mmCIF file with all atom_site columns, C-alpha atoms in Angstrom:
data_model
loop_
_atom_site.group_PDB
_atom_site.id
_atom_site.type_symbol
_atom_site.label_atom_id
_atom_site.label_alt_id
_atom_site.label_comp_id
_atom_site.label_asym_id
_atom_site.label_entity_id
_atom_site.label_seq_id
_atom_site.pdbx_PDB_ins_code
_atom_site.Cartn_x
_atom_site.Cartn_y
_atom_site.Cartn_z
_atom_site.occupancy
_atom_site.B_iso_or_equiv
_atom_site.pdbx_formal_charge
_atom_site.auth_seq_id
_atom_site.auth_comp_id
_atom_site.auth_asym_id
_atom_site.auth_atom_id
_atom_site.pdbx_PDB_model_num
ATOM 1   C CA . ASP H 1 1   ? 108.509 105.148 94.183  1.00 53.00 ? 14  ASP H CA 1
ATOM 2   C CA . GLY H 1 2   ? 107.695 108.703 95.097  1.00 64.00 ? 15  GLY H CA 1
ATOM 3   C CA . GLY H 1 3   ? 105.234 109.716 97.704  1.00 93.00 ? 16  GLY H CA 1
ATOM 4   C CA . ILE H 1 4   ? 104.506 110.644 101.357 1.00 96.00 ? 17  ILE H CA 1
ATOM 5   C CA . THR H 1 5   ? 104.721 108.155 104.035 1.00 96.00 ? 18  THR H CA 1
ATOM 6   C CA . GLN H 1 6   ? 103.209 108.138 107.396 1.00 97.00 ? 19  GLN H CA 1
ATOM 7   C CA . SER H 1 7   ? 104.039 105.952 110.286 1.00 95.00 ? 20  SER H CA 1
ATOM 8   C CA . PRO H 1 8   ? 102.785 103.969 112.307 1.00 95.00 ? 21  PRO H CA 1
ATOM 9   C CA . LYS H 1 9   ? 99.438  103.227 110.818 1.00 94.00 ? 22  LYS H CA 1
ATOM 10  C CA . TYR H 1 10  ? 97.894  102.718 114.261 1.00 95.00 ? 23  TYR H CA 1
ATOM 11  C CA . LEU H 1 11  ? 99.076  104.147 117.496 1.00 94.00 ? 24  LEU H CA 1
ATOM 12  C CA . PHE H 1 12  ? 97.970  103.856 121.049 1.00 92.00 ? 25  PHE H CA 1
ATOM 13  C CA . ARG H 1 13  ? 98.758  106.274 123.839 1.00 89.00 ? 26  ARG H CA 1
ATOM 14  C CA . LYS H 1 14  ? 98.350  106.097 127.523 1.00 89.00 ? 27  LYS H CA 1
ATOM 15  C CA . GLU H 1 15  ? 96.945  109.161 129.381 1.00 86.00 ? 28  GLU H CA 1
ATOM 16  C CA . GLY H 1 16  ? 99.771  111.599 130.071 1.00 86.00 ? 29  GLY H CA 1
ATOM 17  C CA . GLN H 1 17  ? 102.063 110.367 127.447 1.00 91.00 ? 30  GLN H CA 1
ATOM 18  C CA . ASN H 1 18  ? 103.591 112.316 124.536 1.00 94.00 ? 31  ASN H CA 1
ATOM 19  C CA . VAL H 1 19  ? 103.758 110.420 121.110 1.00 95.00 ? 32  VAL H CA 1
ATOM 20  C CA . THR H 1 20  ? 105.356 111.492 117.837 1.00 96.00 ? 33  THR H CA 1
ATOM 21  C CA . LEU H 1 21  ? 103.869 110.727 114.394 1.00 97.00 ? 34  LEU H CA 1
ATOM 22  C CA . SER H 1 22  ? 106.186 110.323 111.551 1.00 98.00 ? 35  SER H CA 1
ATOM 23  C CA . CYS H 1 23  ? 105.718 112.058 108.174 1.00 98.00 ? 36  CYS H CA 1
ATOM 24  C CA . GLU H 1 24  ? 108.414 111.667 105.363 1.00 98.00 ? 37  GLU H CA 1
ATOM 25  C CA . GLN H 1 25  ? 108.215 112.716 101.679 1.00 97.00 ? 38  GLN H CA 1
ATOM 26  C CA . ASN H 1 26  ? 110.479 112.158 98.778  1.00 96.00 ? 39  ASN H CA 1
ATOM 27  C CA . LEU H 1 27  ? 108.587 114.542 96.270  1.00 95.00 ? 40  LEU H CA 1
ATOM 28  C CA . ASN H 1 28  ? 110.920 117.429 96.994  1.00 95.00 ? 41  ASN H CA 1
ATOM 29  C CA . HIS H 1 29  ? 108.100 119.438 98.131  1.00 95.00 ? 42  HIS H CA 1
ATOM 30  C CA . ASP H 1 30  ? 108.739 122.667 100.086 1.00 95.00 ? 43  ASP H CA 1
ATOM 31  C CA . ALA H 1 31  ? 105.295 122.880 101.989 1.00 95.00 ? 44  ALA H CA 1
ATOM 32  C CA . MET H 1 32  ? 104.051 120.301 104.348 1.00 96.00 ? 45  MET H CA 1
ATOM 33  C CA . TYR H 1 33  ? 100.924 120.197 106.498 1.00 96.00 ? 46  TYR H CA 1
ATOM 34  C CA . TRP H 1 34  ? 99.252  118.255 109.404 1.00 97.00 ? 47  TRP H CA 1
ATOM 35  C CA . TYR H 1 35  ? 95.465  117.752 109.580 1.00 96.00 ? 48  TYR H CA 1
ATOM 36  C CA . ARG H 1 36  ? 93.219  116.248 112.051 1.00 96.00 ? 49  ARG H CA 1
ATOM 37  C CA . GLN H 1 37  ? 90.149  114.350 110.937 1.00 94.00 ? 50  GLN H CA 1
ATOM 38  C CA . ASP H 1 38  ? 87.232  113.426 113.196 1.00 92.00 ? 51  ASP H CA 1
ATOM 39  C CA . PRO H 1 39  ? 84.140  111.360 112.279 1.00 84.00 ? 52  PRO H CA 1
ATOM 40  C CA . GLY H 1 40  ? 81.849  113.489 110.245 1.00 78.00 ? 53  GLY H CA 1
ATOM 41  C CA . GLN H 1 41  ? 84.034  116.492 110.103 1.00 82.00 ? 54  GLN H CA 1
ATOM 42  C CA . GLY H 1 42  ? 86.396  117.933 107.544 1.00 86.00 ? 55  GLY H CA 1
ATOM 43  C CA . LEU H 1 43  ? 90.182  118.168 107.794 1.00 92.00 ? 56  LEU H CA 1
ATOM 44  C CA . ARG H 1 44  ? 91.279  120.638 110.325 1.00 94.00 ? 57  ARG H CA 1
ATOM 45  C CA . LEU H 1 45  ? 94.700  122.257 110.014 1.00 94.00 ? 58  LEU H CA 1
ATOM 46  C CA . ILE H 1 46  ? 97.099  121.606 113.004 1.00 97.00 ? 59  ILE H CA 1
ATOM 47  C CA . TYR H 1 47  ? 100.483 123.004 111.810 1.00 97.00 ? 60  TYR H CA 1
ATOM 48  C CA . TYR H 1 48  ? 101.971 123.836 108.431 1.00 96.00 ? 61  TYR H CA 1
ATOM 49  C CA . SER H 1 49  ? 105.443 124.397 107.098 1.00 96.00 ? 62  SER H CA 1
ATOM 50  C CA . GLN H 1 50  ? 106.150 126.668 104.104 1.00 95.00 ? 63  GLN H CA 1
ATOM 51  C CA . ILE H 1 51  ? 109.746 125.633 103.943 1.00 95.00 ? 64  ILE H CA 1
ATOM 52  C CA . VAL H 1 52  ? 112.469 123.828 105.792 1.00 95.00 ? 65  VAL H CA 1
ATOM 53  C CA . ASN H 1 53  ? 113.196 125.360 109.325 1.00 95.00 ? 66  ASN H CA 1
ATOM 54  C CA . ASP H 1 54  ? 109.908 127.137 109.258 1.00 96.00 ? 67  ASP H CA 1
ATOM 55  C CA . PHE H 1 55  ? 106.456 126.198 110.658 1.00 97.00 ? 68  PHE H CA 1
ATOM 56  C CA . GLN H 1 56  ? 103.267 127.985 111.617 1.00 96.00 ? 69  GLN H CA 1
ATOM 57  C CA . LYS H 1 57  ? 100.282 127.194 113.864 1.00 96.00 ? 70  LYS H CA 1
ATOM 58  C CA . GLY H 1 58  ? 97.120  126.193 112.171 1.00 94.00 ? 71  GLY H CA 1
ATOM 59  C CA . ASP H 1 59  ? 93.579  126.415 113.420 1.00 92.00 ? 72  ASP H CA 1
ATOM 60  C CA . ILE H 1 60  ? 93.919  123.698 116.228 1.00 95.00 ? 73  ILE H CA 1
ATOM 61  C CA . ALA H 1 61  ? 97.661  123.812 117.344 1.00 97.00 ? 74  ALA H CA 1
ATOM 62  C CA . GLU H 1 62  ? 97.088  123.583 121.088 1.00 96.00 ? 75  GLU H CA 1
ATOM 63  C CA . GLY H 1 63  ? 98.453  120.508 122.632 1.00 96.00 ? 76  GLY H CA 1
ATOM 64  C CA . TYR H 1 64  ? 100.725 119.810 119.442 1.00 97.00 ? 77  TYR H CA 1
ATOM 65  C CA . SER H 1 65  ? 104.159 120.480 118.410 1.00 97.00 ? 78  SER H CA 1
ATOM 66  C CA . VAL H 1 66  ? 106.275 120.072 115.249 1.00 98.00 ? 79  VAL H CA 1
ATOM 67  C CA . SER H 1 67  ? 109.763 120.448 113.687 1.00 98.00 ? 80  SER H CA 1
ATOM 68  C CA . ARG H 1 68  ? 111.006 120.820 110.202 1.00 98.00 ? 81  ARG H CA 1
ATOM 69  C CA . GLU H 1 69  ? 114.690 120.297 110.420 1.00 97.00 ? 82  GLU H CA 1
ATOM 70  C CA . LYS H 1 70  ? 114.852 118.525 107.086 1.00 97.00 ? 83  LYS H CA 1
ATOM 71  C CA . LYS H 1 71  ? 112.994 119.099 103.822 1.00 97.00 ? 84  LYS H CA 1
ATOM 72  C CA . GLU H 1 72  ? 111.551 115.721 103.641 1.00 97.00 ? 85  GLU H CA 1
ATOM 73  C CA . SER H 1 73  ? 110.493 115.190 107.185 1.00 98.00 ? 86  SER H CA 1
ATOM 74  C CA . PHE H 1 74  ? 107.727 116.865 109.381 1.00 98.00 ? 87  PHE H CA 1
ATOM 75  C CA . PRO H 1 75  ? 106.979 114.854 112.576 1.00 98.00 ? 88  PRO H CA 1
ATOM 76  C CA . LEU H 1 76  ? 104.148 115.791 114.799 1.00 98.00 ? 89  LEU H CA 1
ATOM 77  C CA . THR H 1 77  ? 104.216 115.351 118.471 1.00 97.00 ? 90  THR H CA 1
ATOM 78  C CA . VAL H 1 78  ? 100.929 115.017 120.340 1.00 96.00 ? 91  VAL H CA 1
ATOM 79  C CA . THR H 1 79  ? 101.568 116.211 123.902 1.00 94.00 ? 92  THR H CA 1
ATOM 80  C CA . SER H 1 80  ? 99.782  115.290 127.062 1.00 89.00 ? 93  SER H CA 1
ATOM 81  C CA . ALA H 1 81  ? 98.203  118.890 126.897 1.00 89.00 ? 94  ALA H CA 1
ATOM 82  C CA . GLN H 1 82  ? 95.981  117.609 124.062 1.00 89.00 ? 95  GLN H CA 1
ATOM 83  C CA . LYS H 1 83  ? 93.031  116.612 125.904 1.00 87.00 ? 96  LYS H CA 1
ATOM 84  C CA . ASN H 1 84  ? 91.102  114.688 123.265 1.00 91.00 ? 97  ASN H CA 1
ATOM 85  C CA . PRO H 1 85  ? 93.837  113.205 120.845 1.00 93.00 ? 98  PRO H CA 1
ATOM 86  C CA . THR H 1 86  ? 91.888  110.238 119.586 1.00 94.00 ? 99  THR H CA 1
ATOM 87  C CA . ALA H 1 87  ? 91.496  111.140 115.864 1.00 95.00 ? 100 ALA H CA 1
ATOM 88  C CA . PHE H 1 88  ? 92.801  110.160 112.426 1.00 95.00 ? 101 PHE H CA 1
ATOM 89  C CA . TYR H 1 89  ? 95.989  112.273 111.464 1.00 97.00 ? 102 TYR H CA 1
ATOM 90  C CA . LEU H 1 90  ? 96.863  113.080 107.935 1.00 96.00 ? 103 LEU H CA 1
ATOM 91  C CA . CYS H 1 91  ? 100.095 114.608 106.811 1.00 97.00 ? 104 CYS H CA 1
ATOM 92  C CA . ALA H 1 92  ? 100.256 116.287 103.270 1.00 95.00 ? 105 ALA H CA 1
ATOM 93  C CA . SER H 1 93  ? 102.727 118.100 101.130 1.00 95.00 ? 106 SER H CA 1
ATOM 94  C CA . SER H 1 94  ? 102.490 120.414 98.150  1.00 93.00 ? 107 SER H CA 1
ATOM 95  C CA . ILE H 1 95  ? 105.181 121.480 95.757  1.00 92.00 ? 108 ILE H CA 1
ATOM 96  C CA . ARG H 1 96  ? 105.447 125.075 97.337  1.00 88.00 ? 109 ARG H CA 1
ATOM 97  C CA . TRP H 1 97  ? 103.510 127.454 99.344  1.00 85.00 ? 110 TRP H CA 1
ATOM 98  C CA . GLY H 1 98  ? 100.941 129.393 97.382  1.00 78.00 ? 111 GLY H CA 1
ATOM 99  C CA . ALA H 1 99  ? 101.542 127.512 94.079  1.00 77.00 ? 112 ALA H CA 1
ATOM 100 C CA . ASN H 1 100 ? 97.941  126.595 93.857  1.00 81.00 ? 113 ASN H CA 1
ATOM 101 C CA . THR H 1 101 ? 98.570  122.976 93.246  1.00 85.00 ? 114 THR H CA 1
ATOM 102 C CA . GLU H 1 102 ? 97.124  119.793 94.918  1.00 89.00 ? 115 GLU H CA 1
ATOM 103 C CA . ALA H 1 103 ? 98.122  118.464 98.236  1.00 92.00 ? 116 ALA H CA 1
ATOM 104 C CA . PHE H 1 104 ? 99.416  114.893 98.482  1.00 94.00 ? 117 PHE H CA 1
ATOM 105 C CA . PHE H 1 105 ? 98.379  113.050 101.434 1.00 95.00 ? 118 PHE H CA 1
ATOM 106 C CA . GLY H 1 106 ? 99.866  110.180 103.426 1.00 96.00 ? 119 GLY H CA 1
ATOM 107 C CA . GLN H 1 107 ? 98.045  107.141 104.471 1.00 95.00 ? 120 GLN H CA 1
ATOM 108 C CA . GLY H 1 108 ? 97.248  108.603 107.911 1.00 95.00 ? 121 GLY H CA 1
ATOM 109 C CA . THR H 1 109 ? 97.859  107.423 111.410 1.00 96.00 ? 122 THR H CA 1
ATOM 110 C CA . ARG H 1 110 ? 94.960  106.479 113.653 1.00 95.00 ? 123 ARG H CA 1
ATOM 111 C CA . LEU H 1 111 ? 95.667  107.581 117.194 1.00 95.00 ? 124 LEU H CA 1
ATOM 112 C CA . THR H 1 112 ? 93.779  106.116 120.235 1.00 94.00 ? 125 THR H CA 1
ATOM 113 C CA . VAL H 1 113 ? 94.070  107.022 123.813 1.00 89.00 ? 126 VAL H CA 1
ATOM 114 C CA . VAL H 1 114 ? 93.855  103.816 126.061 1.00 86.00 ? 127 VAL H CA 1
ATOM 115 C CA . GLY S 2 1   ? 90.407  133.239 108.107 1.00 81.00 ? 13  GLY S CA 1
ATOM 116 C CA . GLU S 2 2   ? 88.682  131.317 105.302 1.00 87.00 ? 14  GLU S CA 1
ATOM 117 C CA . ASN S 2 3   ? 85.450  129.506 106.122 1.00 92.00 ? 15  ASN S CA 1
ATOM 118 C CA . VAL S 2 4   ? 84.013  126.732 103.807 1.00 95.00 ? 16  VAL S CA 1
ATOM 119 C CA . GLU S 2 5   ? 80.602  125.217 104.077 1.00 96.00 ? 17  GLU S CA 1
ATOM 120 C CA . GLN S 2 6   ? 79.735  122.169 102.150 1.00 97.00 ? 18  GLN S CA 1
ATOM 121 C CA . HIS S 2 7   ? 76.202  120.658 101.350 1.00 97.00 ? 19  HIS S CA 1
ATOM 122 C CA . PRO S 2 8   ? 74.769  118.185 101.483 1.00 97.00 ? 20  PRO S CA 1
ATOM 123 C CA . SER S 2 9   ? 76.463  116.141 104.172 1.00 96.00 ? 21  SER S CA 1
ATOM 124 C CA . THR S 2 10  ? 75.108  112.909 102.659 1.00 97.00 ? 22  THR S CA 1
ATOM 125 C CA . LEU S 2 11  ? 73.779  112.171 99.274  1.00 98.00 ? 23  LEU S CA 1
ATOM 126 C CA . SER S 2 12  ? 72.379  108.993 97.922  1.00 98.00 ? 24  SER S CA 1
ATOM 127 C CA . VAL S 2 13  ? 71.769  108.267 94.142  1.00 98.00 ? 25  VAL S CA 1
ATOM 128 C CA . GLN S 2 14  ? 70.822  105.580 91.850  1.00 98.00 ? 26  GLN S CA 1
ATOM 129 C CA . GLU S 2 15  ? 73.546  104.336 89.626  1.00 98.00 ? 27  GLU S CA 1
ATOM 130 C CA . GLY S 2 16  ? 73.511  106.396 86.375  1.00 98.00 ? 28  GLY S CA 1
ATOM 131 C CA . ASP S 2 17  ? 72.003  109.447 87.975  1.00 98.00 ? 29  ASP S CA 1
ATOM 132 C CA . SER S 2 18  ? 73.912  112.618 88.404  1.00 98.00 ? 30  SER S CA 1
ATOM 133 C CA . ALA S 2 19  ? 75.277  114.024 91.786  1.00 98.00 ? 31  ALA S CA 1
ATOM 134 C CA . VAL S 2 20  ? 75.859  117.696 92.694  1.00 98.00 ? 32  VAL S CA 1
ATOM 135 C CA . ILE S 2 21  ? 77.901  118.859 95.849  1.00 98.00 ? 33  ILE S CA 1
ATOM 136 C CA . LYS S 2 22  ? 78.002  122.521 96.644  1.00 98.00 ? 34  LYS S CA 1
ATOM 137 C CA . CYS S 2 23  ? 80.364  124.693 98.664  1.00 98.00 ? 35  CYS S CA 1
ATOM 138 C CA . THR S 2 24  ? 80.625  128.282 99.652  1.00 98.00 ? 36  THR S CA 1
ATOM 139 C CA . TYR S 2 25  ? 83.650  130.140 100.841 1.00 97.00 ? 37  TYR S CA 1
ATOM 140 C CA . SER S 2 26  ? 84.120  133.481 102.651 1.00 95.00 ? 38  SER S CA 1
ATOM 141 C CA . ASP S 2 27  ? 87.543  134.789 101.723 1.00 92.00 ? 39  ASP S CA 1
ATOM 142 C CA . SER S 2 28  ? 87.555  136.744 98.411  1.00 90.00 ? 40  SER S CA 1
ATOM 143 C CA . ALA S 2 29  ? 91.380  136.281 98.245  1.00 89.00 ? 41  ALA S CA 1
ATOM 144 C CA . SER S 2 30  ? 90.996  132.499 97.882  1.00 92.00 ? 42  SER S CA 1
ATOM 145 C CA . ASN S 2 31  ? 92.077  131.498 94.420  1.00 91.00 ? 43  ASN S CA 1
ATOM 146 C CA . TYR S 2 32  ? 92.384  127.667 94.483  1.00 93.00 ? 44  TYR S CA 1
ATOM 147 C CA . PHE S 2 33  ? 89.463  125.278 94.854  1.00 96.00 ? 45  PHE S CA 1
ATOM 148 C CA . PRO S 2 34  ? 90.332  121.603 94.779  1.00 96.00 ? 46  PRO S CA 1
ATOM 149 C CA . TRP S 2 35  ? 88.030  118.604 95.241  1.00 97.00 ? 47  TRP S CA 1
ATOM 150 C CA . TYR S 2 36  ? 89.283  115.415 97.000  1.00 97.00 ? 48  TYR S CA 1
ATOM 151 C CA . LYS S 2 37  ? 87.750  111.997 97.127  1.00 97.00 ? 49  LYS S CA 1
ATOM 152 C CA . GLN S 2 38  ? 88.372  109.798 100.269 1.00 95.00 ? 50  GLN S CA 1
ATOM 153 C CA . GLU S 2 39  ? 87.487  106.205 100.136 1.00 94.00 ? 51  GLU S CA 1
ATOM 154 C CA . LEU S 2 40  ? 86.956  104.367 103.447 1.00 89.00 ? 52  LEU S CA 1
ATOM 155 C CA . GLY S 2 41  ? 90.075  104.107 105.430 1.00 84.00 ? 53  GLY S CA 1
ATOM 156 C CA . LYS S 2 42  ? 92.313  105.741 102.596 1.00 89.00 ? 54  LYS S CA 1
ATOM 157 C CA . ARG S 2 43  ? 93.986  108.831 102.018 1.00 93.00 ? 55  ARG S CA 1
ATOM 158 C CA . PRO S 2 44  ? 92.172  111.876 100.151 1.00 94.00 ? 56  PRO S CA 1
ATOM 159 C CA . GLN S 2 45  ? 93.101  112.123 96.530  1.00 95.00 ? 57  GLN S CA 1
ATOM 160 C CA . LEU S 2 46  ? 92.593  115.057 94.184  1.00 95.00 ? 58  LEU S CA 1
ATOM 161 C CA . ILE S 2 47  ? 89.951  114.363 91.528  1.00 97.00 ? 59  ILE S CA 1
ATOM 162 C CA . ILE S 2 48  ? 89.633  117.905 90.017  1.00 96.00 ? 60  ILE S CA 1
ATOM 163 C CA . ASP S 2 49  ? 90.568  121.414 90.827  1.00 95.00 ? 61  ASP S CA 1
ATOM 164 C CA . ILE S 2 50  ? 89.824  124.975 89.520  1.00 94.00 ? 62  ILE S CA 1
ATOM 165 C CA . ARG S 2 51  ? 91.525  128.152 89.775  1.00 91.00 ? 63  ARG S CA 1
ATOM 166 C CA . SER S 2 52  ? 89.938  131.584 90.156  1.00 86.00 ? 64  SER S CA 1
ATOM 167 C CA . ASN S 2 53  ? 90.570  132.605 86.611  1.00 85.00 ? 65  ASN S CA 1
ATOM 168 C CA . VAL S 2 54  ? 88.339  129.857 85.226  1.00 85.00 ? 66  VAL S CA 1
ATOM 169 C CA . GLY S 2 55  ? 84.527  129.501 85.488  1.00 91.00 ? 67  GLY S CA 1
ATOM 170 C CA . GLU S 2 56  ? 84.371  125.743 84.617  1.00 95.00 ? 68  GLU S CA 1
ATOM 171 C CA . LYS S 2 57  ? 86.496  122.655 84.182  1.00 95.00 ? 69  LYS S CA 1
ATOM 172 C CA . LYS S 2 58  ? 85.519  119.116 83.056  1.00 96.00 ? 70  LYS S CA 1
ATOM 173 C CA . ASP S 2 59  ? 87.418  115.881 83.213  1.00 95.00 ? 71  ASP S CA 1
ATOM 174 C CA . GLN S 2 60  ? 85.208  112.966 81.820  1.00 96.00 ? 72  GLN S CA 1
ATOM 175 C CA . ARG S 2 61  ? 82.302  112.366 84.144  1.00 97.00 ? 73  ARG S CA 1
ATOM 176 C CA . ILE S 2 62  ? 83.512  115.148 86.700  1.00 98.00 ? 74  ILE S CA 1
ATOM 177 C CA . ALA S 2 63  ? 83.066  118.821 86.244  1.00 98.00 ? 75  ALA S CA 1
ATOM 178 C CA . VAL S 2 64  ? 83.487  121.725 88.714  1.00 98.00 ? 76  VAL S CA 1
ATOM 179 C CA . THR S 2 65  ? 81.958  125.174 88.407  1.00 97.00 ? 77  THR S CA 1
ATOM 180 C CA . LEU S 2 66  ? 82.969  128.280 90.138  1.00 96.00 ? 78  LEU S CA 1
ATOM 181 C CA . ASN S 2 67  ? 81.151  131.580 90.723  1.00 95.00 ? 79  ASN S CA 1
ATOM 182 C CA . LYS S 2 68  ? 83.510  133.995 92.236  1.00 93.00 ? 80  LYS S CA 1
ATOM 183 C CA . THR S 2 69  ? 80.937  136.776 92.598  1.00 93.00 ? 81  THR S CA 1
ATOM 184 C CA . ALA S 2 70  ? 78.729  134.638 94.763  1.00 95.00 ? 82  ALA S CA 1
ATOM 185 C CA . LYS S 2 71  ? 81.756  132.791 96.372  1.00 96.00 ? 83  LYS S CA 1
ATOM 186 C CA . HIS S 2 72  ? 80.431  129.259 95.644  1.00 95.00 ? 84  HIS S CA 1
ATOM 187 C CA . PHE S 2 73  ? 81.706  126.303 93.658  1.00 97.00 ? 85  PHE S CA 1
ATOM 188 C CA . SER S 2 74  ? 80.218  122.914 92.761  1.00 98.00 ? 86  SER S CA 1
ATOM 189 C CA . LEU S 2 75  ? 81.228  119.444 91.841  1.00 98.00 ? 87  LEU S CA 1
ATOM 190 C CA . HIS S 2 76  ? 79.059  117.613 89.343  1.00 98.00 ? 88  HIS S CA 1
ATOM 191 C CA . ILE S 2 77  ? 79.471  113.880 88.767  1.00 98.00 ? 89  ILE S CA 1
ATOM 192 C CA . THR S 2 78  ? 77.419  112.424 85.860  1.00 98.00 ? 90  THR S CA 1
ATOM 193 C CA . GLU S 2 79  ? 76.593  108.757 85.076  1.00 98.00 ? 91  GLU S CA 1
ATOM 194 C CA . THR S 2 80  ? 77.488  107.825 88.719  1.00 98.00 ? 92  THR S CA 1
ATOM 195 C CA . GLN S 2 81  ? 78.829  104.318 89.309  1.00 97.00 ? 93  GLN S CA 1
ATOM 196 C CA . PRO S 2 82  ? 79.074  102.282 92.529  1.00 96.00 ? 94  PRO S CA 1
ATOM 197 C CA . GLU S 2 83  ? 82.818  103.019 92.659  1.00 96.00 ? 95  GLU S CA 1
ATOM 198 C CA . ASP S 2 84  ? 82.060  106.738 93.044  1.00 98.00 ? 96  ASP S CA 1
ATOM 199 C CA . SER S 2 85  ? 80.776  105.981 96.594  1.00 97.00 ? 97  SER S CA 1
ATOM 200 C CA . ALA S 2 86  ? 83.253  107.847 99.007  1.00 97.00 ? 98  ALA S CA 1
ATOM 201 C CA . VAL S 2 87  ? 83.422  110.988 100.986 1.00 97.00 ? 99  VAL S CA 1
ATOM 202 C CA . TYR S 2 88  ? 84.157  114.123 98.939  1.00 98.00 ? 100 TYR S CA 1
ATOM 203 C CA . PHE S 2 89  ? 85.768  117.146 100.273 1.00 97.00 ? 101 PHE S CA 1
ATOM 204 C CA . CYS S 2 90  ? 85.937  120.647 98.858  1.00 97.00 ? 102 CYS S CA 1
ATOM 205 C CA . ALA S 2 91  ? 88.536  123.059 99.907  1.00 96.00 ? 103 ALA S CA 1
ATOM 206 C CA . ALA S 2 92  ? 89.324  126.799 99.284  1.00 94.00 ? 104 ALA S CA 1
ATOM 207 C CA . GLY S 2 93  ? 92.355  128.859 99.940  1.00 86.00 ? 105 GLY S CA 1
ATOM 208 C CA . ALA S 2 94  ? 95.426  130.836 98.758  1.00 76.00 ? 106 ALA S CA 1
ATOM 209 C CA . GLY S 2 95  ? 98.507  129.109 100.203 1.00 75.00 ? 107 GLY S CA 1
ATOM 210 C CA . LYS S 2 96  ? 96.997  126.712 102.585 1.00 83.00 ? 108 LYS S CA 1
ATOM 211 C CA . SER S 2 97  ? 93.477  125.105 101.952 1.00 88.00 ? 109 SER S CA 1
ATOM 212 C CA . THR S 2 98  ? 90.512  125.244 104.319 1.00 92.00 ? 110 THR S CA 1
ATOM 213 C CA . PHE S 2 99  ? 88.310  122.110 103.899 1.00 93.00 ? 111 PHE S CA 1
ATOM 214 C CA . GLY S 2 100 ? 84.615  121.658 103.907 1.00 95.00 ? 112 GLY S CA 1
ATOM 215 C CA . ASP S 2 101 ? 83.087  119.038 106.328 1.00 94.00 ? 113 ASP S CA 1
ATOM 216 C CA . GLY S 2 102 ? 82.761  116.467 103.523 1.00 95.00 ? 114 GLY S CA 1
ATOM 217 C CA . THR S 2 103 ? 79.851  114.757 101.680 1.00 97.00 ? 115 THR S CA 1
ATOM 218 C CA . THR S 2 104 ? 79.346  111.047 102.000 1.00 97.00 ? 116 THR S CA 1
ATOM 219 C CA . LEU S 2 105 ? 78.099  109.918 98.570  1.00 98.00 ? 117 LEU S CA 1
ATOM 220 C CA . THR S 2 106 ? 76.393  106.478 98.129  1.00 98.00 ? 118 THR S CA 1
ATOM 221 C CA . VAL S 2 107 ? 75.748  105.137 94.651  1.00 98.00 ? 119 VAL S CA 1
ATOM 222 C CA . LYS S 2 108 ? 73.145  102.344 94.668  1.00 96.00 ? 120 LYS S CA 1
ATOM 223 C CA . PRO S 2 109 ? 73.467  99.771  92.015  1.00 93.00 ? 121 PRO S CA 1
#
């Protein structure tokens, strides 16, 4: 069953903690993306990776970090420097950068600061 | 960078009516314009897309039109059904997509 899987579905973070959101795909896609979705707003790009071992900052990268050590995995760490981390986080992938093809999304992780 | 504006933010129609959502973009280099549907609590999924070498594309009840000169594109849904109720996002880009803020469509039975 091919697809893109995010875990966990719900995550609670205490003030000052770092947390890592998992994103795995078995679609053999080169490009991967992390988006943040707030109520009433569109998807804002946090980080993207065109290919394994490469990643670039998106529009709202402050307080976040990523790695892309394997083609199928693109974890996102929300650090304590992110002052307002409560949001719905979506991971996506596409076959390759610049291919003008659709992005496939994971089910999302809802992060709440407690 | 690319800037995408989407209107309206909410849209309510009677079942069977048509719905139109419009987007404008700023970067003339953008060449890919997808539309995604997101049902409550679920992932966005592509419903239709158009590339810059095409002016119109249709898939059953859904169509998208693109005006490159004016830098705007629109989603048209005909014969709307209650299951069309969702949030719709447009996007534009070349490489990575910039998304509009979404339109919440409600189809009343």
